[in-house]
Amino acid sequence: MAKSSSNRKSSVRIAGWLLLLIAIAIAAALYVYRAPISGYADVGTSYAARVACSCRFVAGRSLEDCKKDKLNGMELVTLSDDAEAKSVTARFPLVTSTTATLREGYGCVLEEWED
């Protein structure tokens, strides 16, 4: 019985180290590719905010219906609206968010990006 318990502890220890190595590898990949990830997230949220704002406040559709207009690959982008401000905000978790607001005579316009 002592050997069996020892083997289980070794297996758990090895599994723990493997999980730690996988987490380090993922963190390193995210660090190396942070600029492209951020760029794609900015473009994706800008597109989603602008299209959803037009859908919601120009076409008069519900936000739930407008969510159907997101392109493939944009599953992580979430949308929320502010009916009073006539704006839609698109968010990519932990990376960025972009807001588009309806402006009379101009349609839906993105807020300025901050560097």
Tab-separated table of N, CA, C and O in Angstrom:
chain	number	residue	atom	x	y	z
A	1	MET	N	0.807	-1.195	0.000
A	1	MET	CA	0.000	0.000	0.000
A	1	MET	C	0.850	1.260	0.000
A	1	MET	O	0.473	2.254	-0.562
A	2	ALA	N	1.985	1.219	0.620
A	2	ALA	CA	2.855	2.384	0.681
A	2	ALA	C	3.326	2.779	-0.708
A	2	ALA	O	3.447	3.953	-1.016
A	3	LYS	N	3.606	1.773	-1.565
A	3	LYS	CA	4.051	2.061	-2.927
A	3	LYS	C	2.944	2.731	-3.732
A	3	LYS	O	3.191	3.651	-4.491
A	4	SER	N	1.710	2.276	-3.585
A	4	SER	CA	0.573	2.822	-4.321
A	4	SER	C	0.357	4.292	-3.959
A	4	SER	O	0.120	5.134	-4.807
A	5	SER	N	0.424	4.600	-2.702
A	5	SER	CA	0.264	5.972	-2.233
A	5	SER	C	1.403	6.849	-2.743
A	5	SER	O	1.196	7.986	-3.152
A	6	SER	N	2.581	6.309	-2.740
A	6	SER	CA	3.747	7.035	-3.245
A	6	SER	C	3.631	7.299	-4.738
A	6	SER	O	3.976	8.388	-5.224
A	7	ASN	N	3.135	6.320	-5.492
A	7	ASN	CA	2.939	6.493	-6.935
A	7	ASN	C	1.901	7.571	-7.233
A	7	ASN	O	2.045	8.342	-8.164
A	8	ARG	N	0.829	7.599	-6.439
A	8	ARG	CA	-0.207	8.625	-6.634
A	8	ARG	C	0.355	10.015	-6.375
A	8	ARG	O	0.084	10.948	-7.107
A	9	LYS	N	1.130	10.145	-5.318
A	9	LYS	CA	1.729	11.442	-5.001
A	9	LYS	C	2.662	11.889	-6.120
A	9	LYS	O	2.692	13.057	-6.492
A	10	SER	N	3.443	10.950	-6.657
A	10	SER	CA	4.342	11.273	-7.770
A	10	SER	C	3.552	11.697	-8.997
A	10	SER	O	3.917	12.649	-9.687
A	11	SER	N	2.454	11.000	-9.286
A	11	SER	CA	1.616	11.338	-10.436
A	11	SER	C	1.004	12.718	-10.275
A	11	SER	O	0.956	13.507	-11.223
A	12	VAL	N	0.542	13.026	-9.084
A	12	VAL	CA	-0.044	14.347	-8.819
A	12	VAL	C	1.021	15.423	-8.954
A	12	VAL	O	0.774	16.490	-9.537
A	13	ARG	N	2.207	15.162	-8.452
A	13	ARG	CA	3.303	16.125	-8.533
A	13	ARG	C	3.690	16.385	-9.997
A	13	ARG	O	3.862	17.524	-10.416
A	14	ILE	N	3.765	15.309	-10.799
A	14	ILE	CA	4.102	15.442	-12.226
A	14	ILE	C	3.008	16.224	-12.947
A	14	ILE	O	3.299	17.113	-13.754
A	15	ALA	N	1.752	15.921	-12.647
A	15	ALA	CA	0.632	16.632	-13.281
A	15	ALA	C	0.676	18.121	-12.918
A	15	ALA	O	0.423	18.987	-13.763
A	16	GLY	N	1.015	18.411	-11.683
A	16	GLY	CA	1.128	19.812	-11.254
A	16	GLY	C	2.218	20.547	-12.024
A	16	GLY	O	2.021	21.685	-12.465
A	17	TRP	N	3.363	19.907	-12.178
A	17	TRP	CA	4.458	20.524	-12.937
A	17	TRP	C	4.084	20.717	-14.408
A	17	TRP	O	4.407	21.734	-15.021
A	18	LEU	N	3.395	19.731	-14.975
A	18	LEU	CA	2.960	19.867	-16.368
A	18	LEU	C	1.993	21.041	-16.541
A	18	LEU	O	2.102	21.814	-17.494
A	19	LEU	N	1.054	21.170	-15.624
A	19	LEU	CA	0.124	22.297	-15.693
A	19	LEU	C	0.859	23.630	-15.562
A	19	LEU	O	0.544	24.605	-16.257
A	20	LEU	N	1.846	23.684	-14.677
A	20	LEU	CA	2.637	24.893	-14.514
A	20	LEU	C	3.403	25.222	-15.795
A	20	LEU	O	3.416	26.376	-16.247
A	21	LEU	N	4.012	24.230	-16.429
A	21	LEU	CA	4.738	24.449	-17.678
A	21	LEU	C	3.808	24.904	-18.797
A	21	LEU	O	4.157	25.790	-19.582
A	22	ILE	N	2.608	24.332	-18.871
A	22	ILE	CA	1.635	24.751	-19.881
A	22	ILE	C	1.212	26.199	-19.647
A	22	ILE	O	1.129	26.992	-20.585
A	23	ALA	N	0.964	26.563	-18.390
A	23	ALA	CA	0.586	27.945	-18.072
A	23	ALA	C	1.705	28.917	-18.438
A	23	ALA	O	1.448	29.998	-18.978
A	24	ILE	N	2.945	28.544	-18.174
A	24	ILE	CA	4.084	29.401	-18.526
A	24	ILE	C	4.191	29.541	-20.039
A	24	ILE	O	4.431	30.639	-20.558
A	25	ALA	N	3.990	28.457	-20.766
A	25	ALA	CA	4.056	28.506	-22.237
A	25	ALA	C	2.959	29.408	-22.799
A	25	ALA	O	3.202	30.207	-23.712
A	26	ILE	N	1.753	29.316	-22.262
A	26	ILE	CA	0.650	30.177	-22.720
A	26	ILE	C	0.945	31.633	-22.402
A	26	ILE	O	0.748	32.519	-23.245
A	27	ALA	N	1.441	31.905	-21.207
A	27	ALA	CA	1.778	33.284	-20.822
A	27	ALA	C	2.875	33.845	-21.728
A	27	ALA	O	2.815	35.005	-22.149
A	28	ALA	N	3.867	33.038	-22.047
A	28	ALA	CA	4.954	33.486	-22.929
A	28	ALA	C	4.425	33.778	-24.328
A	28	ALA	O	4.787	34.788	-24.947
A	29	ALA	N	3.549	32.918	-24.842
A	29	ALA	CA	2.966	33.144	-26.176
A	29	ALA	C	2.139	34.425	-26.195
A	29	ALA	O	2.210	35.212	-27.147
A	30	LEU	N	1.351	34.651	-25.155
A	30	LEU	CA	0.558	35.881	-25.081
A	30	LEU	C	1.459	37.116	-25.022
A	30	LEU	O	1.144	38.151	-25.614
A	31	TYR	N	2.567	37.009	-24.302
A	31	TYR	CA	3.502	38.133	-24.216
A	31	TYR	C	4.139	38.418	-25.579
A	31	TYR	O	4.213	39.564	-26.017
A	32	VAL	N	4.578	37.370	-26.256
A	32	VAL	CA	5.238	37.532	-27.546
A	32	VAL	C	4.274	38.096	-28.589
A	32	VAL	O	4.642	38.953	-29.392
A	33	TYR	N	3.033	37.635	-28.571
A	33	TYR	CA	2.053	38.046	-29.581
A	33	TYR	C	1.084	39.118	-29.085
A	33	TYR	O	0.014	39.297	-29.650
A	34	ARG	N	1.468	39.879	-28.056
A	34	ARG	CA	0.562	40.875	-27.481
A	34	ARG	C	0.198	41.984	-28.463
A	34	ARG	O	-0.939	42.425	-28.491
A	35	ALA	N	1.122	42.432	-29.295
A	35	ALA	CA	0.824	43.513	-30.246
A	35	ALA	C	-0.189	43.066	-31.303
A	35	ALA	O	-1.183	43.771	-31.522
A	36	PRO	N	0.001	41.906	-31.948
A	36	PRO	CA	-1.022	41.474	-32.908
A	36	PRO	C	-2.380	41.206	-32.251
A	36	PRO	O	-3.410	41.551	-32.811
A	37	ILE	N	-2.365	40.612	-31.056
A	37	ILE	CA	-3.628	40.344	-30.361
A	37	ILE	C	-4.341	41.652	-30.071
A	37	ILE	O	-5.546	41.787	-30.310
A	38	SER	N	-3.620	42.634	-29.575
A	38	SER	CA	-4.214	43.935	-29.273
A	38	SER	C	-4.732	44.615	-30.542
A	38	SER	O	-5.817	45.196	-30.550
A	39	GLY	N	-3.974	44.533	-31.620
A	39	GLY	CA	-4.391	45.140	-32.877
A	39	GLY	C	-5.662	44.515	-33.426
A	39	GLY	O	-6.600	45.214	-33.824
A	40	TYR	N	-5.697	43.186	-33.440
A	40	TYR	CA	-6.900	42.491	-33.914
A	40	TYR	C	-8.089	42.797	-33.012
A	40	TYR	O	-9.218	42.954	-33.481
A	41	ALA	N	-7.848	42.877	-31.704
A	41	ALA	CA	-8.937	43.182	-30.767
A	41	ALA	C	-9.468	44.592	-31.005
A	41	ALA	O	-10.685	44.812	-30.985
A	42	ASP	N	-8.575	45.566	-31.236
A	42	ASP	CA	-9.016	46.942	-31.529
A	42	ASP	C	-9.861	47.004	-32.795
A	42	ASP	O	-10.918	47.640	-32.826
A	43	VAL	N	-9.399	46.339	-33.835
A	43	VAL	CA	-10.137	46.339	-35.103
A	43	VAL	C	-11.480	45.634	-34.937
A	43	VAL	O	-12.514	46.126	-35.392
A	44	GLY	N	-11.478	44.493	-34.274
A	44	GLY	CA	-12.710	43.733	-34.086
A	44	GLY	C	-13.746	44.473	-33.269
A	44	GLY	O	-14.928	44.500	-33.620
A	45	THR	N	-13.316	45.102	-32.167
A	45	THR	CA	-14.275	45.835	-31.346
A	45	THR	C	-14.761	47.096	-32.055
A	45	THR	O	-15.920	47.470	-31.923
A	46	SER	N	-13.891	47.732	-32.824
A	46	SER	CA	-14.310	48.926	-33.576
A	46	SER	C	-15.367	48.562	-34.615
A	46	SER	O	-16.392	49.241	-34.747
A	47	TYR	N	-15.108	47.501	-35.359
A	47	TYR	CA	-16.063	47.040	-36.364
A	47	TYR	C	-17.397	46.677	-35.705
A	47	TYR	O	-18.467	47.104	-36.143
A	48	ALA	N	-17.328	45.882	-34.637
A	48	ALA	CA	-18.546	45.422	-33.976
A	48	ALA	C	-19.344	46.588	-33.394
A	48	ALA	O	-20.579	46.622	-33.527
A	49	ALA	N	-18.666	47.543	-32.768
A	49	ALA	CA	-19.363	48.695	-32.182
A	49	ALA	C	-20.042	49.532	-33.261
A	49	ALA	O	-21.200	49.927	-33.115
A	50	ARG	N	-19.348	49.787	-34.332
A	50	ARG	CA	-19.888	50.618	-35.417
A	50	ARG	C	-21.080	49.955	-36.091
A	50	ARG	O	-22.123	50.564	-36.295
A	51	VAL	N	-20.953	48.670	-36.415
A	51	VAL	CA	-22.038	47.943	-37.088
A	51	VAL	C	-23.242	47.794	-36.148
A	51	VAL	O	-24.387	48.014	-36.553
A	52	ALA	N	-22.988	47.435	-34.894
A	52	ALA	CA	-24.091	47.246	-33.944
A	52	ALA	C	-24.786	48.570	-33.637
A	52	ALA	O	-26.011	48.610	-33.484
A	53	CYS	N	-24.049	49.666	-33.559
A	53	CYS	CA	-24.650	50.980	-33.326
A	53	CYS	C	-25.578	51.342	-34.481
A	53	CYS	O	-26.706	51.792	-34.268
A	54	SER	N	-25.117	51.136	-35.701
A	54	SER	CA	-25.951	51.423	-36.872
A	54	SER	C	-27.180	50.523	-36.886
A	54	SER	O	-28.292	50.982	-37.183
A	55	CYS	N	-26.982	49.270	-36.583
A	55	CYS	CA	-28.085	48.315	-36.545
A	55	CYS	C	-29.113	48.732	-35.497
A	55	CYS	O	-30.310	48.746	-35.755
A	56	ARG	N	-28.612	49.092	-34.316
A	56	ARG	CA	-29.493	49.399	-33.175
A	56	ARG	C	-30.200	50.735	-33.327
A	56	ARG	O	-31.410	50.835	-33.155
A	57	PHE	N	-29.463	51.787	-33.654
A	57	PHE	CA	-30.039	53.134	-33.589
A	57	PHE	C	-30.398	53.732	-34.938
A	57	PHE	O	-31.163	54.678	-35.000
A	58	VAL	N	-29.861	53.209	-36.032
A	58	VAL	CA	-30.251	53.675	-37.363
A	58	VAL	C	-31.359	52.771	-37.912
A	58	VAL	O	-32.407	53.250	-38.353
A	59	ALA	N	-31.127	51.446	-37.839
A	59	ALA	CA	-32.118	50.505	-38.363
A	59	ALA	C	-33.243	50.220	-37.365
A	59	ALA	O	-34.282	49.705	-37.742
A	60	GLY	N	-33.011	50.522	-36.081
A	60	GLY	CA	-34.050	50.344	-35.076
A	60	GLY	C	-34.264	48.912	-34.615
A	60	GLY	O	-35.305	48.590	-34.051
A	61	ARG	N	-33.271	48.032	-34.818
A	61	ARG	CA	-33.382	46.639	-34.379
A	61	ARG	C	-32.947	46.513	-32.921
A	61	ARG	O	-32.279	47.391	-32.379
A	62	SER	N	-33.327	45.410	-32.295
A	62	SER	CA	-32.894	45.175	-30.914
A	62	SER	C	-31.420	44.778	-30.909
A	62	SER	O	-30.897	44.273	-31.909
A	63	LEU	N	-30.767	44.985	-29.766
A	63	LEU	CA	-29.352	44.616	-29.672
A	63	LEU	C	-29.185	43.108	-29.839
A	63	LEU	O	-28.220	42.658	-30.467
A	64	GLU	N	-30.112	42.331	-29.312
A	64	GLU	CA	-30.044	40.876	-29.474
A	64	GLU	C	-30.066	40.495	-30.951
A	64	GLU	O	-29.332	39.612	-31.383
A	65	ASP	N	-30.907	41.168	-31.737
A	65	ASP	CA	-30.976	40.894	-33.159
A	65	ASP	C	-29.696	41.353	-33.858
A	65	ASP	O	-29.212	40.707	-34.781
A	66	CYS	N	-29.131	42.454	-33.405
A	66	CYS	CA	-27.900	42.984	-34.003
A	66	CYS	C	-26.702	42.074	-33.749
A	66	CYS	O	-25.759	42.051	-34.539
A	67	LYS	N	-26.723	41.327	-32.653
A	67	LYS	CA	-25.617	40.420	-32.337
A	67	LYS	C	-25.448	39.359	-33.414
A	67	LYS	O	-24.365	38.815	-33.591
A	68	LYS	N	-26.509	39.094	-34.158
A	68	LYS	CA	-26.439	38.116	-35.240
A	68	LYS	C	-25.531	38.591	-36.380
A	68	LYS	O	-25.080	37.796	-37.191
A	69	ASP	N	-25.257	39.896	-36.455
A	69	ASP	CA	-24.465	40.462	-37.541
A	69	ASP	C	-22.958	40.335	-37.328
A	69	ASP	O	-22.183	40.674	-38.219
A	70	LYS	N	-22.537	39.858	-36.146
A	70	LYS	CA	-21.100	39.694	-35.905
A	70	LYS	C	-20.546	38.633	-36.851
A	70	LYS	O	-21.210	37.652	-37.170
A	71	LEU	N	-19.327	38.838	-37.295
A	71	LEU	CA	-18.674	37.915	-38.214
A	71	LEU	C	-18.142	36.693	-37.468
A	71	LEU	O	-17.914	36.743	-36.255
A	72	ASN	N	-17.894	35.613	-38.213
A	72	ASN	CA	-17.248	34.434	-37.632
A	72	ASN	C	-15.898	34.846	-37.065
A	72	ASN	O	-15.182	35.642	-37.661
A	73	GLY	N	-15.553	34.316	-35.912
A	73	GLY	CA	-14.292	34.652	-35.274
A	73	GLY	C	-14.434	35.763	-34.244
A	73	GLY	O	-13.478	36.107	-33.571
A	74	MET	N	-15.637	36.334	-34.138
A	74	MET	CA	-15.857	37.424	-33.188
A	74	MET	C	-16.674	36.965	-31.977
A	74	MET	O	-17.333	37.770	-31.321
A	75	GLU	N	-16.578	35.686	-31.662
A	75	GLU	CA	-17.379	35.135	-30.583
A	75	GLU	C	-17.030	35.730	-29.217
A	75	GLU	O	-17.881	35.808	-28.337
A	76	LEU	N	-15.790	36.152	-29.025
A	76	LEU	CA	-15.386	36.714	-27.736
A	76	LEU	C	-15.765	38.182	-27.571
A	76	LEU	O	-15.679	38.722	-26.475
A	77	VAL	N	-16.178	38.833	-28.642
A	77	VAL	CA	-16.576	40.245	-28.569
A	77	VAL	C	-18.000	40.318	-28.026
A	77	VAL	O	-18.912	39.705	-28.563
A	78	THR	N	-18.172	41.072	-26.936
A	78	THR	CA	-19.496	41.257	-26.351
A	78	THR	C	-19.991	42.663	-26.651
A	78	THR	O	-19.190	43.598	-26.792
A	79	LEU	N	-21.307	42.813	-26.721
A	79	LEU	CA	-21.919	44.098	-27.042
A	79	LEU	C	-22.845	44.542	-25.921
A	79	LEU	O	-23.545	43.724	-25.332
A	80	SER	N	-22.855	45.855	-25.657
A	80	SER	CA	-23.822	46.435	-24.728
A	80	SER	C	-24.213	47.804	-25.274
A	80	SER	O	-23.421	48.462	-25.945
A	81	ASP	N	-25.456	48.193	-25.008
A	81	ASP	CA	-25.914	49.484	-25.532
A	81	ASP	C	-26.329	50.411	-24.413
A	81	ASP	O	-26.617	49.983	-23.300
A	82	ASP	N	-26.336	51.691	-24.728
A	82	ASP	CA	-26.808	52.743	-23.832
A	82	ASP	C	-27.839	53.530	-24.627
A	82	ASP	O	-27.481	54.333	-25.492
A	83	ALA	N	-29.119	53.268	-24.351
A	83	ALA	CA	-30.199	53.874	-25.132
A	83	ALA	C	-30.227	55.393	-24.986
A	83	ALA	O	-30.516	56.104	-25.951
A	84	GLU	N	-29.919	55.904	-23.788
A	84	GLU	CA	-29.929	57.360	-23.586
A	84	GLU	C	-28.860	58.056	-24.412
A	84	GLU	O	-29.105	59.079	-25.029
A	85	ALA	N	-27.658	57.490	-24.413
A	85	ALA	CA	-26.544	58.088	-25.151
A	85	ALA	C	-26.555	57.678	-26.619
A	85	ALA	O	-25.778	58.212	-27.407
A	86	LYS	N	-27.423	56.732	-26.960
A	86	LYS	CA	-27.470	56.170	-28.319
A	86	LYS	C	-26.089	55.686	-28.747
A	86	LYS	O	-25.550	56.083	-29.766
A	87	SER	N	-25.543	54.800	-27.892
A	87	SER	CA	-24.212	54.262	-28.172
A	87	SER	C	-24.186	52.763	-27.917
A	87	SER	O	-25.007	52.233	-27.180
A	88	VAL	N	-23.222	52.112	-28.564
A	88	VAL	CA	-22.980	50.674	-28.363
A	88	VAL	C	-21.497	50.504	-28.060
A	88	VAL	O	-20.647	51.094	-28.734
A	89	THR	N	-21.203	49.707	-27.051
A	89	THR	CA	-19.821	49.407	-26.680
A	89	THR	C	-19.545	47.938	-26.962
A	89	THR	O	-20.330	47.070	-26.577
A	90	ALA	N	-18.447	47.680	-27.644
A	90	ALA	CA	-17.986	46.317	-27.913
A	90	ALA	C	-16.742	46.074	-27.071
A	90	ALA	O	-15.855	46.929	-26.997
A	91	ARG	N	-16.684	44.912	-26.429
A	91	ARG	CA	-15.553	44.586	-25.552
A	91	ARG	C	-14.931	43.254	-25.945
A	91	ARG	O	-15.625	42.298	-26.235
A	92	PHE	N	-13.598	43.238	-25.914
A	92	PHE	CA	-12.836	42.000	-26.025
A	92	PHE	C	-12.220	41.809	-24.648
A	92	PHE	O	-11.410	42.629	-24.218
A	93	PRO	N	-12.580	40.746	-23.918
A	93	PRO	CA	-12.201	40.603	-22.516
A	93	PRO	C	-10.715	40.788	-22.238
A	93	PRO	O	-9.872	40.227	-22.920
A	94	LEU	N	-10.436	41.604	-21.237
A	94	LEU	CA	-9.093	41.857	-20.721
A	94	LEU	C	-8.160	42.552	-21.711
A	94	LEU	O	-6.975	42.699	-21.429
A	95	VAL	N	-8.668	42.972	-22.871
A	95	VAL	CA	-7.787	43.588	-23.866
A	95	VAL	C	-8.239	45.008	-24.206
A	95	VAL	O	-7.488	45.958	-24.037
A	96	THR	N	-9.470	45.170	-24.704
A	96	THR	CA	-9.896	46.494	-25.151
A	96	THR	C	-11.407	46.595	-25.237
A	96	THR	O	-12.118	45.590	-25.202
A	97	SER	N	-11.895	47.819	-25.338
A	97	SER	CA	-13.303	48.079	-25.624
A	97	SER	C	-13.380	49.326	-26.492
A	97	SER	O	-12.505	50.190	-26.428
A	98	THR	N	-14.412	49.392	-27.328
A	98	THR	CA	-14.607	50.523	-28.234
A	98	THR	C	-16.085	50.880	-28.232
A	98	THR	O	-16.938	50.004	-28.211
A	99	THR	N	-16.378	52.180	-28.263
A	99	THR	CA	-17.753	52.660	-28.264
A	99	THR	C	-18.031	53.457	-29.526
A	99	THR	O	-17.202	54.263	-29.951
A	100	ALA	N	-19.198	53.216	-30.112
A	100	ALA	CA	-19.682	54.001	-31.248
A	100	ALA	C	-20.973	54.679	-30.811
A	100	ALA	O	-21.822	54.063	-30.165
A	101	THR	N	-21.108	55.965	-31.165
A	101	THR	CA	-22.267	56.761	-30.760
A	101	THR	C	-22.937	57.355	-31.988
A	101	THR	O	-22.258	57.824	-32.901
A	102	LEU	N	-24.275	57.355	-31.981
A	102	LEU	CA	-25.037	57.952	-33.070
A	102	LEU	C	-24.934	59.469	-32.982
A	102	LEU	O	-25.232	60.057	-31.942
A	103	ARG	N	-24.491	60.086	-34.064
A	103	ARG	CA	-24.421	61.552	-34.144
A	103	ARG	C	-25.269	61.983	-35.328
A	103	ARG	O	-25.046	61.520	-36.452
A	104	GLU	N	-26.235	62.837	-35.056
A	104	GLU	CA	-27.138	63.294	-36.110
A	104	GLU	C	-26.345	63.873	-37.275
A	104	GLU	O	-25.421	64.662	-37.084
A	105	GLY	N	-26.693	63.432	-38.460
A	105	GLY	CA	-26.033	63.908	-39.664
A	105	GLY	C	-24.777	63.127	-40.037
A	105	GLY	O	-24.282	63.270	-41.153
A	106	TYR	N	-24.250	62.334	-39.110
A	106	TYR	CA	-23.030	61.577	-39.370
A	106	TYR	C	-23.218	60.072	-39.264
A	106	TYR	O	-22.366	59.306	-39.692
A	107	GLY	N	-24.282	59.628	-38.634
A	107	GLY	CA	-24.466	58.205	-38.367
A	107	GLY	C	-23.707	57.810	-37.116
A	107	GLY	O	-23.452	58.637	-36.244
A	108	CYS	N	-23.332	56.557	-37.030
A	108	CYS	CA	-22.601	56.071	-35.854
A	108	CYS	C	-21.107	56.327	-36.034
A	108	CYS	O	-20.519	55.939	-37.034
A	109	VAL	N	-20.535	56.980	-35.043
A	109	VAL	CA	-19.130	57.392	-35.098
A	109	VAL	C	-18.389	56.790	-33.913
A	109	VAL	O	-18.894	56.798	-32.790
A	110	LEU	N	-17.194	56.281	-34.178
A	110	LEU	CA	-16.360	55.712	-33.121
A	110	LEU	C	-15.771	56.814	-32.251
A	110	LEU	O	-15.440	57.895	-32.752
A	111	GLU	N	-15.636	56.519	-30.967
A	111	GLU	CA	-14.900	57.439	-30.093
A	111	GLU	C	-13.441	57.410	-30.491
A	111	GLU	O	-12.959	56.405	-31.040
A	112	GLU	N	-12.741	58.468	-30.188
A	112	GLU	CA	-11.310	58.508	-30.537
A	112	GLU	C	-10.538	57.473	-29.734
A	112	GLU	O	-10.830	57.235	-28.570
A	113	TRP	N	-9.563	56.864	-30.389
A	113	TRP	CA	-8.716	55.892	-29.714
A	113	TRP	C	-7.669	56.628	-28.898
A	113	TRP	O	-7.156	57.655	-29.291
A	114	GLU	N	-7.356	56.042	-27.755
A	114	GLU	CA	-6.286	56.579	-26.939
A	114	GLU	C	-5.066	55.696	-27.097
A	114	GLU	O	-5.174	54.483	-27.062
A	115	ASP	N	-3.906	56.315	-27.275
A	115	ASP	CA	-2.662	55.544	-27.416
A	115	ASP	C	-2.074	55.219	-26.074
A	115	ASP	O	-2.224	55.801	-25.118
